[in-house]
Amino acid sequence: MTIVILTKVFFSALALVIAYVIHKVIMKSIDRFMSTFGREIKAPKTLSLLIAFLVYGFAVAGVLSIWDVNLTPYLTGLGISGVVLGLAFQEPLTNFLSGILVLVTRKVFEGEVVDIDGQSGTVDIIKMNHTHLVTFDGKLVLIPNRKVWSGTVTKFWPGKYRRNEIDVTVDYSTDMKLVESVLKKVLEDEPLVIKDESVTNMVVFKSFNASGVTYTVKFWAERETFIDSLNAVALRIKKYFDEYGISIPFTIVEVRNKN
């Protein structure tokens, strides 16, 4: 009897080890296959999770077979409790099916910068029940897949470029045509600003304010230099304004003391 149990334990452990090895081999094979075409796997964590789910599912089925476990009597005997369990597992099941739909339709994918119902960040991995989102300040947010599937998703980088904006206010005494031409020169001279036929950089009048005239400088940048382009354009605006004698107004507070 002891030998039979030990044999079953050995083959059960062997089945799990084989599943582990198969999972690793499949992932390495996919990686090599993609490398031959000079491409990378876009969602390695999510793909690894799906393959593991399938491989270990077969392994668990094999282990149950080794131990002669027949689930039919248990499933038949659930009766009313099955309804209770069905209600209890309704939420996880909905998240699981929604996760499959998210993966199949690629509504979001690993490494993508998105906003999901007000939560912004980078998609780390799409698991069976939750999508893991790493926020810009380093927090990990677990969003139920049903919310990802049914909610509003904003993709910050649907294309190669994204538009940036800077508001600039100048003094009322400044020639407006001069301001517009200087700001356009800033966009032409700044190397981090994209000059491409597919995008348009522009300088647009915004408003007459209490302290001056405000313009909005709209320009396109690549993802890798999006923040750097914002700083570079701001520095160049200040430099060119100084060279052309264009002043940026600031609030002056006058305090009067009545004796």
PDB file of C-alpha atoms in Angstrom, residues 62-200:
ATOM      1  CA  GLY A  62      -3.202  14.082 -15.066  1.00  0.00           C
ATOM      2  CA  VAL A  63      -2.595  14.167 -11.299  1.00  0.00           C
ATOM      3  CA  LEU A  64      -6.311  13.618 -10.645  1.00  0.00           C
ATOM      4  CA  SER A  65      -6.219  10.679 -13.032  1.00  0.00           C
ATOM      5  CA  ILE A  66      -3.202   9.211 -11.207  1.00  0.00           C
ATOM      6  CA  TRP A  67      -5.069   9.358  -7.901  1.00  0.00           C
ATOM      7  CA  ASP A  68      -8.242   7.929  -9.533  1.00  0.00           C
ATOM      8  CA  VAL A  69     -10.254  10.980  -8.576  1.00  0.00           C
ATOM      9  CA  ASN A  70     -13.668  11.073 -10.257  1.00  0.00           C
ATOM     10  CA  LEU A  71     -15.251  14.503  -9.996  1.00  0.00           C
ATOM     11  CA  THR A  72     -18.667  13.413 -11.294  1.00  0.00           C
ATOM     12  CA  PRO A  73     -20.115  12.321  -7.892  1.00  0.00           C
ATOM     13  CA  TYR A  74     -18.939  15.579  -6.320  1.00  0.00           C
ATOM     14  CA  LEU A  75     -20.438  17.676  -9.096  1.00  0.00           C
ATOM     15  CA  THR A  76     -23.697  15.688  -8.965  1.00  0.00           C
ATOM     16  CA  GLY A  77     -23.901  15.951  -5.193  1.00  0.00           C
ATOM     17  CA  LEU A  78     -23.583  19.717  -5.145  1.00  0.00           C
ATOM     18  CA  GLY A  79     -27.330  20.214  -5.686  1.00  0.00           C
ATOM     19  CA  ILE A  80     -28.599  23.421  -4.134  1.00  0.00           C
ATOM     20  CA  SER A  81     -25.105  24.277  -2.903  1.00  0.00           C
ATOM     21  CA  GLY A  82     -24.066  24.460  -6.562  1.00  0.00           C
ATOM     22  CA  VAL A  83     -26.427  27.393  -7.053  1.00  0.00           C
ATOM     23  CA  VAL A  84     -24.925  29.093  -4.008  1.00  0.00           C
ATOM     24  CA  LEU A  85     -21.410  28.492  -5.315  1.00  0.00           C
ATOM     25  CA  GLY A  86     -22.472  29.726  -8.737  1.00  0.00           C
ATOM     26  CA  LEU A  87     -23.622  33.007  -7.227  1.00  0.00           C
ATOM     27  CA  ALA A  88     -20.466  33.241  -5.148  1.00  0.00           C
ATOM     28  CA  PHE A  89     -18.252  32.694  -8.175  1.00  0.00           C
ATOM     29  CA  GLN A  90     -20.276  34.928 -10.486  1.00  0.00           C
ATOM     30  CA  GLU A  91     -17.908  37.872 -10.051  1.00  0.00           C
ATOM     31  CA  PRO A  92     -14.653  35.892 -10.575  1.00  0.00           C
ATOM     32  CA  LEU A  93     -16.190  34.107 -13.577  1.00  0.00           C
ATOM     33  CA  THR A  94     -17.259  37.426 -15.114  1.00  0.00           C
ATOM     34  CA  ASN A  95     -13.747  38.809 -14.587  1.00  0.00           C
ATOM     35  CA  PHE A  96     -12.223  35.675 -16.106  1.00  0.00           C
ATOM     36  CA  LEU A  97     -14.365  35.835 -19.256  1.00  0.00           C
ATOM     37  CA  SER A  98     -13.828  39.594 -19.523  1.00  0.00           C
ATOM     38  CA  GLY A  99     -10.075  39.017 -19.248  1.00  0.00           C
ATOM     39  CA  ILE A 100     -10.208  36.625 -22.197  1.00  0.00           C
ATOM     40  CA  LEU A 101     -12.135  39.216 -24.243  1.00  0.00           C
ATOM     41  CA  VAL A 102      -9.617  41.930 -23.308  1.00  0.00           C
ATOM     42  CA  LEU A 103      -6.737  39.701 -24.433  1.00  0.00           C
ATOM     43  CA  VAL A 104      -8.398  38.535 -27.660  1.00  0.00           C
ATOM     44  CA  THR A 105      -9.512  42.005 -28.750  1.00  0.00           C
ATOM     45  CA  ARG A 106      -6.349  43.670 -27.386  1.00  0.00           C
ATOM     46  CA  LYS A 107      -8.410  46.404 -25.782  1.00  0.00           C
ATOM     47  CA  VAL A 108      -5.348  46.922 -23.598  1.00  0.00           C
ATOM     48  CA  PHE A 109      -2.055  45.091 -23.680  1.00  0.00           C
ATOM     49  CA  GLU A 110       1.072  44.769 -21.590  1.00  0.00           C
ATOM     50  CA  GLY A 111       3.338  47.828 -21.571  1.00  0.00           C
ATOM     51  CA  GLU A 112       0.639  50.189 -22.871  1.00  0.00           C
ATOM     52  CA  VAL A 113       0.098  53.568 -21.182  1.00  0.00           C
ATOM     53  CA  VAL A 114      -3.636  53.967 -20.550  1.00  0.00           C
ATOM     54  CA  ASP A 115      -6.328  55.539 -18.420  1.00  0.00           C
ATOM     55  CA  ILE A 116      -9.044  53.131 -17.225  1.00  0.00           C
ATOM     56  CA  ASP A 117     -12.003  54.850 -15.581  1.00  0.00           C
ATOM     57  CA  GLY A 118      -9.808  57.554 -14.053  1.00  0.00           C
ATOM     58  CA  GLN A 119      -6.817  55.336 -13.169  1.00  0.00           C
ATOM     59  CA  SER A 120      -3.764  56.208 -15.274  1.00  0.00           C
ATOM     60  CA  GLY A 121      -0.567  54.208 -15.656  1.00  0.00           C
ATOM     61  CA  THR A 122       1.225  51.443 -17.536  1.00  0.00           C
ATOM     62  CA  VAL A 123      -0.315  47.979 -17.950  1.00  0.00           C
ATOM     63  CA  ASP A 124       2.008  45.526 -16.187  1.00  0.00           C
ATOM     64  CA  ILE A 125       0.156  42.261 -16.773  1.00  0.00           C
ATOM     65  CA  ILE A 126      -3.362  41.036 -17.569  1.00  0.00           C
ATOM     66  CA  LYS A 127      -4.201  38.189 -15.196  1.00  0.00           C
ATOM     67  CA  MET A 128      -7.248  35.951 -15.098  1.00  0.00           C
ATOM     68  CA  ASN A 129      -9.280  38.211 -12.824  1.00  0.00           C
ATOM     69  CA  HIS A 130      -7.469  41.533 -12.701  1.00  0.00           C
ATOM     70  CA  THR A 131      -5.423  43.841 -14.891  1.00  0.00           C
ATOM     71  CA  HIS A 132      -2.371  45.131 -13.026  1.00  0.00           C
ATOM     72  CA  LEU A 133      -1.769  48.836 -13.644  1.00  0.00           C
ATOM     73  CA  VAL A 134       1.390  50.587 -12.411  1.00  0.00           C
ATOM     74  CA  THR A 135       0.615  54.281 -11.866  1.00  0.00           C
ATOM     75  CA  PHE A 136       3.033  57.080 -12.741  1.00  0.00           C
ATOM     76  CA  ASP A 137       3.933  57.480  -9.041  1.00  0.00           C
ATOM     77  CA  GLY A 138       4.794  53.780  -8.656  1.00  0.00           C
ATOM     78  CA  LYS A 139       1.568  52.380  -7.179  1.00  0.00           C
ATOM     79  CA  LEU A 140       0.155  49.017  -8.266  1.00  0.00           C
ATOM     80  CA  VAL A 141      -3.591  49.132  -8.964  1.00  0.00           C
ATOM     81  CA  LEU A 142      -5.567  45.910  -9.536  1.00  0.00           C
ATOM     82  CA  ILE A 143      -8.546  46.628 -11.788  1.00  0.00           C
ATOM     83  CA  PRO A 144     -11.218  43.910 -12.253  1.00  0.00           C
ATOM     84  CA  ASN A 145     -11.224  42.739 -15.860  1.00  0.00           C
ATOM     85  CA  ARG A 146     -14.981  43.330 -16.182  1.00  0.00           C
ATOM     86  CA  LYS A 147     -14.314  47.050 -15.592  1.00  0.00           C
ATOM     87  CA  VAL A 148     -11.529  47.027 -18.175  1.00  0.00           C
ATOM     88  CA  TRP A 149     -13.798  45.362 -20.732  1.00  0.00           C
ATOM     89  CA  SER A 150     -16.917  47.470 -20.113  1.00  0.00           C
ATOM     90  CA  GLY A 151     -15.249  50.709 -19.002  1.00  0.00           C
ATOM     91  CA  THR A 152     -13.807  53.639 -20.917  1.00  0.00           C
ATOM     92  CA  VAL A 153     -10.153  53.172 -21.870  1.00  0.00           C
ATOM     93  CA  THR A 154      -8.027  56.127 -22.996  1.00  0.00           C
ATOM     94  CA  LYS A 155      -4.777  55.202 -24.761  1.00  0.00           C
ATOM     95  CA  PHE A 156      -2.094  57.848 -24.332  1.00  0.00           C
ATOM     96  CA  TRP A 157       0.066  56.521 -27.165  1.00  0.00           C
ATOM     97  CA  PRO A 158      -2.114  55.119 -29.969  1.00  0.00           C
ATOM     98  CA  GLY A 159       0.509  56.280 -32.477  1.00  0.00           C
ATOM     99  CA  LYS A 160       4.191  57.140 -32.678  1.00  0.00           C
ATOM    100  CA  TYR A 161       3.726  60.810 -31.768  1.00  0.00           C
ATOM    101  CA  ARG A 162       1.691  62.720 -29.188  1.00  0.00           C
ATOM    102  CA  ARG A 163       0.887  66.394 -28.941  1.00  0.00           C
ATOM    103  CA  ASN A 164       2.207  68.579 -26.141  1.00  0.00           C
ATOM    104  CA  GLU A 165       0.981  72.044 -25.132  1.00  0.00           C
ATOM    105  CA  ILE A 166       2.430  75.085 -23.357  1.00  0.00           C
ATOM    106  CA  ASP A 167       0.507  78.254 -22.463  1.00  0.00           C
ATOM    107  CA  VAL A 168       2.565  81.460 -22.729  1.00  0.00           C
ATOM    108  CA  THR A 169       1.432  84.916 -21.564  1.00  0.00           C
ATOM    109  CA  VAL A 170       3.084  88.107 -22.843  1.00  0.00           C
ATOM    110  CA  ASP A 171       2.724  91.763 -21.907  1.00  0.00           C
ATOM    111  CA  TYR A 172       0.046  93.865 -23.641  1.00  0.00           C
ATOM    112  CA  SER A 173       2.715  96.261 -24.888  1.00  0.00           C
ATOM    113  CA  THR A 174       4.300  93.524 -27.021  1.00  0.00           C
ATOM    114  CA  ASP A 175       3.654  93.306 -30.778  1.00  0.00           C
ATOM    115  CA  MET A 176       1.360  90.273 -31.181  1.00  0.00           C
ATOM    116  CA  LYS A 177       2.711  89.467 -34.667  1.00  0.00           C
ATOM    117  CA  LEU A 178       6.259  89.432 -33.268  1.00  0.00           C
ATOM    118  CA  VAL A 179       5.213  87.072 -30.481  1.00  0.00           C
ATOM    119  CA  GLU A 180       3.588  84.691 -32.958  1.00  0.00           C
ATOM    120  CA  SER A 181       6.622  84.663 -35.260  1.00  0.00           C
ATOM    121  CA  VAL A 182       9.058  84.089 -32.364  1.00  0.00           C
ATOM    122  CA  LEU A 183       7.007  81.184 -31.008  1.00  0.00           C
ATOM    123  CA  LYS A 184       6.878  79.621 -34.486  1.00  0.00           C
ATOM    124  CA  LYS A 185      10.652  80.022 -34.743  1.00  0.00           C
ATOM    125  CA  VAL A 186      10.982  78.182 -31.415  1.00  0.00           C
ATOM    126  CA  LEU A 187       9.103  75.198 -32.852  1.00  0.00           C
ATOM    127  CA  GLU A 188      11.173  75.250 -36.048  1.00  0.00           C
ATOM    128  CA  ASP A 189      14.515  75.422 -34.222  1.00  0.00           C
ATOM    129  CA  GLU A 190      13.835  72.888 -31.450  1.00  0.00           C
ATOM    130  CA  PRO A 191      15.152  69.438 -32.564  1.00  0.00           C
ATOM    131  CA  LEU A 192      12.877  67.513 -30.166  1.00  0.00           C
ATOM    132  CA  VAL A 193       9.778  68.892 -31.896  1.00  0.00           C
ATOM    133  CA  ILE A 194       8.606  66.573 -34.689  1.00  0.00           C
ATOM    134  CA  LYS A 195       8.603  68.083 -38.178  1.00  0.00           C
ATOM    135  CA  ASP A 196       6.547  65.589 -40.122  1.00  0.00           C
ATOM    136  CA  GLU A 197       3.838  65.856 -42.774  1.00  0.00           C
ATOM    137  CA  SER A 198       1.567  63.680 -40.644  1.00  0.00           C
ATOM    138  CA  VAL A 199       1.459  66.244 -37.785  1.00  0.00           C
ATOM    139  CA  THR A 200       1.026  70.011 -37.493  1.00  0.00           C
TER     140      THR A 200
END
